[in-house]
């Protein structure tokens, strides 16, 4: 059934009476004053009051429509709960709430499911009253010159009464800006009536006891379908998909972008470049004439909401809080960043003019806004749909649409943006925990730092030095096992520092130091050593030979030489460094003690195991005297001492020392601290070396569960535990299981750390070994031959690991020729064949 046109002949009347049984109108002829028009005749049903907005040209049928239809269905289930037929469509400005409501209203009107449809644009209380008054004038003939009386009469008419003619009605209140505007003005509950509200507000006063239909942005498929329909077919689909992503799939933004492209003849790729430019504001990318009867451009869509939010308690905080969020990752901001001390300091200094004068004066006199006020301000922004705030997911508690962020940044001057960049960077550092046991939080902090770095221009984070949050983010990447990503990160930091600060600035050289360090961790120890050699030379020239940074660079250079295979060179370099640190910093300085620790380690790696153990025993006594028996550095030296005692052949003693150390670790640093997990790992190893392979495998199985709770499945420490577990499974008699586990580990190490990483090569070494132990001697020889080739290319022909793999090739070739091992060979048979080949099995890396 089609809607009928509204009757334009309106005449105010007084004393109108309504017969509720048939809906007819009876107006007395007495009491009519000359300044009022004559009585009005009620409109017959079906009747529409107000104008439904026209459907958008490229309207998309969305999942929200089905949810709305189900929520307002007049079925038996809801007849017993009349309030269930009140629906509130909420969401960010521009997501298409009005279009969704209009489509629903138009659909059920045309299908003949309604007798009366009332559409009211409800931007304020006066507009609501006027809309009700118009309905009262049309349907009851009451005098619209008394809007309050006419509105009250209409609402009373909607109230169901015994014997009343059944009326199926829908009242739509579109774009409610303040729930208080509906106080005393909600249509009554009625078995045959429906109420539909659209609003950006999500206040409890609006949604409690009513169906809430949250409307989000388009799905990628819906966005692509919209742009494909709205734009010429010459636009490539991949460009349209990328454009939709750039616009955050916001329906209003897609509509206005399509209109701009059509009006100006701009291609999608060029429009994307326009959007990406830091010098372009959103208003510059809007069409001159808005499509589909839209009233405001994207840049203006949220202005009223932000202004309104700033007036709500705590007044003046919503706008500056949204400004902070505009420089972070809109996909998820930890709320601890926005409640950090630097953030609250900023809010205290930039509290908006909406705040009462005494409140503003109080804020100026205080260094920071109370955390409770920040959380209330977050709830204000959520209630106005400017953000999403989910406190049950603290790592990504706050989400903001990217165009809301863009519009907020556009309102700031260039100087304000640069200042904001430092405030946000300080907030990130303040909220970033030193120990990253919570991997999800660490990932969120890195994502937010990356978003900040991408959003700010030029030297914003390089003024007077590199902001420390950039170093923290890179270290977090490396410590999470993303070595190559850490290398890429510090390469970018170094390039920008070189550009803005100069090559000899201490922060530029610090970036070089980090770049070389993670280059070594990524597997390129030789390249890292070369980079550190150059850095040491430059630091000596710029900062002097005895500067702490020069000494630190020498420390890293010595370490990388050892990792590159030159253990003797590392010993020589650390011996010289210890001497210089003693002279410059003193014998008891922590850096001097750290250099002694590394000197002992590389002595052991170079074959002087007894010297390493003796040096570490002496160092433990110094550590206890200088830093205390339970200082983390002291515990680390004790850990190393246990290892080298074990390497001397005292596996039982090593296991006993580590058992004692673990008790202290648990008390001092906790069960999930990385150092505690490392001690557990070593303890399992030396239990196995002492003869308890089954116990080692069981301990490592338990440790793997702990490791997965503390760090990700692909973290290097997790992979190392898997490596050890596979080995001790094999030593306990399950050679086939060990080979299978190493095959999976090699695959994961290749994917995570790269095919040439030393840990990947070590896993391949062990895979080949256990493949042979499981019965395939020829396959083991072939795998070792391939490994030798790769080790020579990556580590060099004289690296100890290369030499070890070459020995394994010969051993397994001999073993295959002596007596090819059957696939089903048992452990005792394998051991007998092995005894014929080796007096002592080569150590495995």
mmCIF file with all atom_site columns, C-alpha atoms in Angstrom, residues 385-532:
data_model
loop_
_atom_site.group_PDB
_atom_site.id
_atom_site.type_symbol
_atom_site.label_atom_id
_atom_site.label_alt_id
_atom_site.label_comp_id
_atom_site.label_asym_id
_atom_site.label_entity_id
_atom_site.label_seq_id
_atom_site.pdbx_PDB_ins_code
_atom_site.Cartn_x
_atom_site.Cartn_y
_atom_site.Cartn_z
_atom_site.occupancy
_atom_site.B_iso_or_equiv
_atom_site.pdbx_formal_charge
_atom_site.auth_seq_id
_atom_site.auth_comp_id
_atom_site.auth_asym_id
_atom_site.auth_atom_id
_atom_site.pdbx_PDB_model_num
ATOM 1   C CA . UNK A 1 385 ? 29.372 6.704   19.508 1.00 0.00 ? 385 UNK A CA 1
ATOM 2   C CA . UNK A 1 386 ? 32.589 8.627   18.887 1.00 0.00 ? 386 UNK A CA 1
ATOM 3   C CA . UNK A 1 387 ? 34.578 5.665   20.228 1.00 0.00 ? 387 UNK A CA 1
ATOM 4   C CA . UNK A 1 388 ? 34.015 2.071   21.206 1.00 0.00 ? 388 UNK A CA 1
ATOM 5   C CA . UNK A 1 389 ? 35.148 1.317   24.741 1.00 0.00 ? 389 UNK A CA 1
ATOM 6   C CA . UNK A 1 390 ? 35.275 -2.288  25.931 1.00 0.00 ? 390 UNK A CA 1
ATOM 7   C CA . UNK A 1 391 ? 36.888 -2.520  29.344 1.00 0.00 ? 391 UNK A CA 1
ATOM 8   C CA . UNK A 1 392 ? 36.830 -6.326  29.271 1.00 0.00 ? 392 UNK A CA 1
ATOM 9   C CA . UNK A 1 393 ? 39.562 -6.230  26.597 1.00 0.00 ? 393 UNK A CA 1
ATOM 10  C CA . UNK A 1 394 ? 42.054 -3.823  28.210 1.00 0.00 ? 394 UNK A CA 1
ATOM 11  C CA . UNK A 1 395 ? 44.720 -4.351  25.538 1.00 0.00 ? 395 UNK A CA 1
ATOM 12  C CA . UNK A 1 396 ? 42.417 -2.946  22.850 1.00 0.00 ? 396 UNK A CA 1
ATOM 13  C CA . UNK A 1 397 ? 39.864 -1.215  25.050 1.00 0.00 ? 397 UNK A CA 1
ATOM 14  C CA . UNK A 1 398 ? 39.330 1.896   22.919 1.00 0.00 ? 398 UNK A CA 1
ATOM 15  C CA . UNK A 1 399 ? 38.568 1.828   19.206 1.00 0.00 ? 399 UNK A CA 1
ATOM 16  C CA . UNK A 1 400 ? 38.102 4.915   17.029 1.00 0.00 ? 400 UNK A CA 1
ATOM 17  C CA . UNK A 1 401 ? 37.123 5.092   13.379 1.00 0.00 ? 401 UNK A CA 1
ATOM 18  C CA . UNK A 1 402 ? 40.039 6.313   11.303 1.00 0.00 ? 402 UNK A CA 1
ATOM 19  C CA . UNK A 1 403 ? 38.053 9.177   9.764  1.00 0.00 ? 403 UNK A CA 1
ATOM 20  C CA . UNK A 1 404 ? 36.991 10.425  13.194 1.00 0.00 ? 404 UNK A CA 1
ATOM 21  C CA . UNK A 1 405 ? 40.685 10.434  14.022 1.00 0.00 ? 405 UNK A CA 1
ATOM 22  C CA . UNK A 1 406 ? 41.482 12.220  10.769 1.00 0.00 ? 406 UNK A CA 1
ATOM 23  C CA . UNK A 1 407 ? 38.814 14.887  11.328 1.00 0.00 ? 407 UNK A CA 1
ATOM 24  C CA . UNK A 1 408 ? 40.077 15.410  14.886 1.00 0.00 ? 408 UNK A CA 1
ATOM 25  C CA . UNK A 1 409 ? 43.665 15.843  13.722 1.00 0.00 ? 409 UNK A CA 1
ATOM 26  C CA . UNK A 1 410 ? 42.527 18.218  10.980 1.00 0.00 ? 410 UNK A CA 1
ATOM 27  C CA . UNK A 1 411 ? 41.217 20.567  13.677 1.00 0.00 ? 411 UNK A CA 1
ATOM 28  C CA . UNK A 1 412 ? 44.722 20.961  15.155 1.00 0.00 ? 412 UNK A CA 1
ATOM 29  C CA . UNK A 1 413 ? 47.472 23.275  13.951 1.00 0.00 ? 413 UNK A CA 1
ATOM 30  C CA . UNK A 1 414 ? 50.819 21.905  12.805 1.00 0.00 ? 414 UNK A CA 1
ATOM 31  C CA . UNK A 1 415 ? 52.460 23.025  16.064 1.00 0.00 ? 415 UNK A CA 1
ATOM 32  C CA . UNK A 1 416 ? 49.683 21.385  18.090 1.00 0.00 ? 416 UNK A CA 1
ATOM 33  C CA . UNK A 1 417 ? 50.163 18.129  16.163 1.00 0.00 ? 417 UNK A CA 1
ATOM 34  C CA . UNK A 1 418 ? 53.887 18.115  16.882 1.00 0.00 ? 418 UNK A CA 1
ATOM 35  C CA . UNK A 1 419 ? 53.238 18.767  20.551 1.00 0.00 ? 419 UNK A CA 1
ATOM 36  C CA . UNK A 1 420 ? 50.589 16.044  20.598 1.00 0.00 ? 420 UNK A CA 1
ATOM 37  C CA . UNK A 1 421 ? 53.021 13.560  19.072 1.00 0.00 ? 421 UNK A CA 1
ATOM 38  C CA . UNK A 1 422 ? 55.355 13.987  22.042 1.00 0.00 ? 422 UNK A CA 1
ATOM 39  C CA . UNK A 1 423 ? 52.534 13.784  24.569 1.00 0.00 ? 423 UNK A CA 1
ATOM 40  C CA . UNK A 1 424 ? 51.271 10.535  23.044 1.00 0.00 ? 424 UNK A CA 1
ATOM 41  C CA . UNK A 1 425 ? 54.795 9.103   22.817 1.00 0.00 ? 425 UNK A CA 1
ATOM 42  C CA . UNK A 1 426 ? 55.351 9.928   26.491 1.00 0.00 ? 426 UNK A CA 1
ATOM 43  C CA . UNK A 1 427 ? 52.010 8.303   27.346 1.00 0.00 ? 427 UNK A CA 1
ATOM 44  C CA . UNK A 1 428 ? 53.026 5.118   25.522 1.00 0.00 ? 428 UNK A CA 1
ATOM 45  C CA . UNK A 1 429 ? 56.329 4.967   27.366 1.00 0.00 ? 429 UNK A CA 1
ATOM 46  C CA . UNK A 1 430 ? 54.618 5.553   30.706 1.00 0.00 ? 430 UNK A CA 1
ATOM 47  C CA . UNK A 1 431 ? 52.157 2.705   30.071 1.00 0.00 ? 431 UNK A CA 1
ATOM 48  C CA . UNK A 1 432 ? 54.668 0.256   28.556 1.00 0.00 ? 432 UNK A CA 1
ATOM 49  C CA . UNK A 1 433 ? 55.664 -2.443  31.087 1.00 0.00 ? 433 UNK A CA 1
ATOM 50  C CA . UNK A 1 434 ? 59.360 -3.215  31.305 1.00 0.00 ? 434 UNK A CA 1
ATOM 51  C CA . UNK A 1 435 ? 58.738 -6.960  31.323 1.00 0.00 ? 435 UNK A CA 1
ATOM 52  C CA . UNK A 1 436 ? 56.553 -8.086  28.440 1.00 0.00 ? 436 UNK A CA 1
ATOM 53  C CA . UNK A 1 437 ? 54.959 -11.152 29.956 1.00 0.00 ? 437 UNK A CA 1
ATOM 54  C CA . UNK A 1 438 ? 51.637 -10.096 28.421 1.00 0.00 ? 438 UNK A CA 1
ATOM 55  C CA . UNK A 1 439 ? 52.272 -10.670 24.728 1.00 0.00 ? 439 UNK A CA 1
ATOM 56  C CA . UNK A 1 440 ? 48.902 -9.231  23.632 1.00 0.00 ? 440 UNK A CA 1
ATOM 57  C CA . UNK A 1 441 ? 49.599 -5.982  25.440 1.00 0.00 ? 441 UNK A CA 1
ATOM 58  C CA . UNK A 1 442 ? 53.083 -5.825  23.918 1.00 0.00 ? 442 UNK A CA 1
ATOM 59  C CA . UNK A 1 443 ? 51.604 -6.296  20.453 1.00 0.00 ? 443 UNK A CA 1
ATOM 60  C CA . UNK A 1 444 ? 49.071 -3.519  21.087 1.00 0.00 ? 444 UNK A CA 1
ATOM 61  C CA . UNK A 1 445 ? 51.779 -1.150  22.333 1.00 0.00 ? 445 UNK A CA 1
ATOM 62  C CA . UNK A 1 446 ? 53.856 -1.791  19.214 1.00 0.00 ? 446 UNK A CA 1
ATOM 63  C CA . UNK A 1 447 ? 50.834 -1.239  16.967 1.00 0.00 ? 447 UNK A CA 1
ATOM 64  C CA . UNK A 1 448 ? 50.050 2.062   18.653 1.00 0.00 ? 448 UNK A CA 1
ATOM 65  C CA . UNK A 1 449 ? 53.647 3.231   18.394 1.00 0.00 ? 449 UNK A CA 1
ATOM 66  C CA . UNK A 1 450 ? 53.652 2.315   14.715 1.00 0.00 ? 450 UNK A CA 1
ATOM 67  C CA . UNK A 1 451 ? 50.409 4.237   14.182 1.00 0.00 ? 451 UNK A CA 1
ATOM 68  C CA . UNK A 1 452 ? 51.862 7.308   15.901 1.00 0.00 ? 452 UNK A CA 1
ATOM 69  C CA . UNK A 1 453 ? 55.055 7.155   13.830 1.00 0.00 ? 453 UNK A CA 1
ATOM 70  C CA . UNK A 1 454 ? 53.047 6.882   10.600 1.00 0.00 ? 454 UNK A CA 1
ATOM 71  C CA . UNK A 1 455 ? 50.679 9.720   11.489 1.00 0.00 ? 455 UNK A CA 1
ATOM 72  C CA . UNK A 1 456 ? 53.093 12.461  12.485 1.00 0.00 ? 456 UNK A CA 1
ATOM 73  C CA . UNK A 1 457 ? 55.075 14.415  9.969  1.00 0.00 ? 457 UNK A CA 1
ATOM 74  C CA . UNK A 1 458 ? 58.805 14.768  9.485  1.00 0.00 ? 458 UNK A CA 1
ATOM 75  C CA . UNK A 1 459 ? 60.858 15.369  12.581 1.00 0.00 ? 459 UNK A CA 1
ATOM 76  C CA . UNK A 1 460 ? 58.043 15.305  15.148 1.00 0.00 ? 460 UNK A CA 1
ATOM 77  C CA . UNK A 1 461 ? 59.556 12.347  17.016 1.00 0.00 ? 461 UNK A CA 1
ATOM 78  C CA . UNK A 1 462 ? 63.151 13.374  16.224 1.00 0.00 ? 462 UNK A CA 1
ATOM 79  C CA . UNK A 1 463 ? 63.202 16.866  17.750 1.00 0.00 ? 463 UNK A CA 1
ATOM 80  C CA . UNK A 1 464 ? 66.245 17.195  20.016 1.00 0.00 ? 464 UNK A CA 1
ATOM 81  C CA . UNK A 1 465 ? 66.820 13.464  19.652 1.00 0.00 ? 465 UNK A CA 1
ATOM 82  C CA . UNK A 1 466 ? 65.014 10.232  18.838 1.00 0.00 ? 466 UNK A CA 1
ATOM 83  C CA . UNK A 1 467 ? 62.053 9.742   21.151 1.00 0.00 ? 467 UNK A CA 1
ATOM 84  C CA . UNK A 1 468 ? 62.739 6.752   23.353 1.00 0.00 ? 468 UNK A CA 1
ATOM 85  C CA . UNK A 1 469 ? 59.412 5.100   22.463 1.00 0.00 ? 469 UNK A CA 1
ATOM 86  C CA . UNK A 1 470 ? 60.905 4.278   19.047 1.00 0.00 ? 470 UNK A CA 1
ATOM 87  C CA . UNK A 1 471 ? 63.757 2.393   20.718 1.00 0.00 ? 471 UNK A CA 1
ATOM 88  C CA . UNK A 1 472 ? 61.280 0.646   23.022 1.00 0.00 ? 472 UNK A CA 1
ATOM 89  C CA . UNK A 1 473 ? 59.123 -0.503  20.117 1.00 0.00 ? 473 UNK A CA 1
ATOM 90  C CA . UNK A 1 474 ? 62.108 -1.909  18.255 1.00 0.00 ? 474 UNK A CA 1
ATOM 91  C CA . UNK A 1 475 ? 63.379 -3.740  21.317 1.00 0.00 ? 475 UNK A CA 1
ATOM 92  C CA . UNK A 1 476 ? 59.906 -5.171  21.844 1.00 0.00 ? 476 UNK A CA 1
ATOM 93  C CA . UNK A 1 477 ? 59.870 -6.488  18.286 1.00 0.00 ? 477 UNK A CA 1
ATOM 94  C CA . UNK A 1 478 ? 63.220 -8.195  18.752 1.00 0.00 ? 478 UNK A CA 1
ATOM 95  C CA . UNK A 1 479 ? 62.412 -9.615  22.173 1.00 0.00 ? 479 UNK A CA 1
ATOM 96  C CA . UNK A 1 480 ? 59.210 -11.089 20.764 1.00 0.00 ? 480 UNK A CA 1
ATOM 97  C CA . UNK A 1 481 ? 61.281 -13.013 18.221 1.00 0.00 ? 481 UNK A CA 1
ATOM 98  C CA . UNK A 1 482 ? 60.541 -10.775 15.234 1.00 0.00 ? 482 UNK A CA 1
ATOM 99  C CA . UNK A 1 483 ? 64.211 -10.216 14.478 1.00 0.00 ? 483 UNK A CA 1
ATOM 100 C CA . UNK A 1 484 ? 63.809 -9.168  10.856 1.00 0.00 ? 484 UNK A CA 1
ATOM 101 C CA . UNK A 1 485 ? 61.042 -6.742  11.792 1.00 0.00 ? 485 UNK A CA 1
ATOM 102 C CA . UNK A 1 486 ? 63.325 -5.264  14.461 1.00 0.00 ? 486 UNK A CA 1
ATOM 103 C CA . UNK A 1 487 ? 66.051 -4.839  11.843 1.00 0.00 ? 487 UNK A CA 1
ATOM 104 C CA . UNK A 1 488 ? 63.637 -3.072  9.482  1.00 0.00 ? 488 UNK A CA 1
ATOM 105 C CA . UNK A 1 489 ? 62.364 -0.871  12.319 1.00 0.00 ? 489 UNK A CA 1
ATOM 106 C CA . UNK A 1 490 ? 65.807 0.291   13.386 1.00 0.00 ? 490 UNK A CA 1
ATOM 107 C CA . UNK A 1 491 ? 66.891 0.772   9.799  1.00 0.00 ? 491 UNK A CA 1
ATOM 108 C CA . UNK A 1 492 ? 64.043 3.266   9.410  1.00 0.00 ? 492 UNK A CA 1
ATOM 109 C CA . UNK A 1 493 ? 64.844 4.945   12.742 1.00 0.00 ? 493 UNK A CA 1
ATOM 110 C CA . UNK A 1 494 ? 68.494 5.251   11.742 1.00 0.00 ? 494 UNK A CA 1
ATOM 111 C CA . UNK A 1 495 ? 67.679 6.748   8.343  1.00 0.00 ? 495 UNK A CA 1
ATOM 112 C CA . UNK A 1 496 ? 65.366 9.359   9.861  1.00 0.00 ? 496 UNK A CA 1
ATOM 113 C CA . UNK A 1 497 ? 67.764 10.144  12.681 1.00 0.00 ? 497 UNK A CA 1
ATOM 114 C CA . UNK A 1 498 ? 70.560 10.599  10.155 1.00 0.00 ? 498 UNK A CA 1
ATOM 115 C CA . UNK A 1 499 ? 68.301 12.934  8.151  1.00 0.00 ? 499 UNK A CA 1
ATOM 116 C CA . UNK A 1 500 ? 67.059 15.077  11.046 1.00 0.00 ? 500 UNK A CA 1
ATOM 117 C CA . UNK A 1 501 ? 69.917 14.879  13.563 1.00 0.00 ? 501 UNK A CA 1
ATOM 118 C CA . UNK A 1 502 ? 73.020 14.076  11.553 1.00 0.00 ? 502 UNK A CA 1
ATOM 119 C CA . UNK A 1 503 ? 75.282 11.037  11.401 1.00 0.00 ? 503 UNK A CA 1
ATOM 120 C CA . UNK A 1 504 ? 77.321 11.918  14.487 1.00 0.00 ? 504 UNK A CA 1
ATOM 121 C CA . UNK A 1 505 ? 74.406 12.580  16.840 1.00 0.00 ? 505 UNK A CA 1
ATOM 122 C CA . UNK A 1 506 ? 74.449 10.147  19.790 1.00 0.00 ? 506 UNK A CA 1
ATOM 123 C CA . UNK A 1 507 ? 70.888 9.021   19.026 1.00 0.00 ? 507 UNK A CA 1
ATOM 124 C CA . UNK A 1 508 ? 71.769 8.296   15.402 1.00 0.00 ? 508 UNK A CA 1
ATOM 125 C CA . UNK A 1 509 ? 74.618 6.100   16.553 1.00 0.00 ? 509 UNK A CA 1
ATOM 126 C CA . UNK A 1 510 ? 72.337 4.480   19.142 1.00 0.00 ? 510 UNK A CA 1
ATOM 127 C CA . UNK A 1 511 ? 70.007 3.555   16.289 1.00 0.00 ? 511 UNK A CA 1
ATOM 128 C CA . UNK A 1 512 ? 72.999 2.049   14.446 1.00 0.00 ? 512 UNK A CA 1
ATOM 129 C CA . UNK A 1 513 ? 73.856 0.084   17.572 1.00 0.00 ? 513 UNK A CA 1
ATOM 130 C CA . UNK A 1 514 ? 70.355 -1.381  17.782 1.00 0.00 ? 514 UNK A CA 1
ATOM 131 C CA . UNK A 1 515 ? 70.277 -2.085  14.052 1.00 0.00 ? 515 UNK A CA 1
ATOM 132 C CA . UNK A 1 516 ? 73.534 -4.046  14.249 1.00 0.00 ? 516 UNK A CA 1
ATOM 133 C CA . UNK A 1 517 ? 72.421 -5.927  17.371 1.00 0.00 ? 517 UNK A CA 1
ATOM 134 C CA . UNK A 1 518 ? 69.205 -7.214  15.843 1.00 0.00 ? 518 UNK A CA 1
ATOM 135 C CA . UNK A 1 519 ? 70.996 -7.924  12.597 1.00 0.00 ? 519 UNK A CA 1
ATOM 136 C CA . UNK A 1 520 ? 73.140 -10.316 14.597 1.00 0.00 ? 520 UNK A CA 1
ATOM 137 C CA . UNK A 1 521 ? 70.127 -11.852 16.314 1.00 0.00 ? 521 UNK A CA 1
ATOM 138 C CA . UNK A 1 522 ? 68.497 -12.372 12.919 1.00 0.00 ? 522 UNK A CA 1
ATOM 139 C CA . UNK A 1 523 ? 71.344 -14.723 11.986 1.00 0.00 ? 523 UNK A CA 1
ATOM 140 C CA . UNK A 1 524 ? 73.848 -12.406 10.308 1.00 0.00 ? 524 UNK A CA 1
ATOM 141 C CA . UNK A 1 525 ? 76.475 -12.394 13.050 1.00 0.00 ? 525 UNK A CA 1
ATOM 142 C CA . UNK A 1 526 ? 79.300 -11.643 10.628 1.00 0.00 ? 526 UNK A CA 1
ATOM 143 C CA . UNK A 1 527 ? 77.458 -8.667  9.131  1.00 0.00 ? 527 UNK A CA 1
ATOM 144 C CA . UNK A 1 528 ? 76.652 -7.425  12.625 1.00 0.00 ? 528 UNK A CA 1
ATOM 145 C CA . UNK A 1 529 ? 80.309 -7.674  13.612 1.00 0.00 ? 529 UNK A CA 1
ATOM 146 C CA . UNK A 1 530 ? 81.325 -5.584  10.598 1.00 0.00 ? 530 UNK A CA 1
ATOM 147 C CA . UNK A 1 531 ? 78.652 -2.997  11.467 1.00 0.00 ? 531 UNK A CA 1
ATOM 148 C CA . UNK A 1 532 ? 79.849 -2.830  15.079 1.00 0.00 ? 532 UNK A CA 1
#
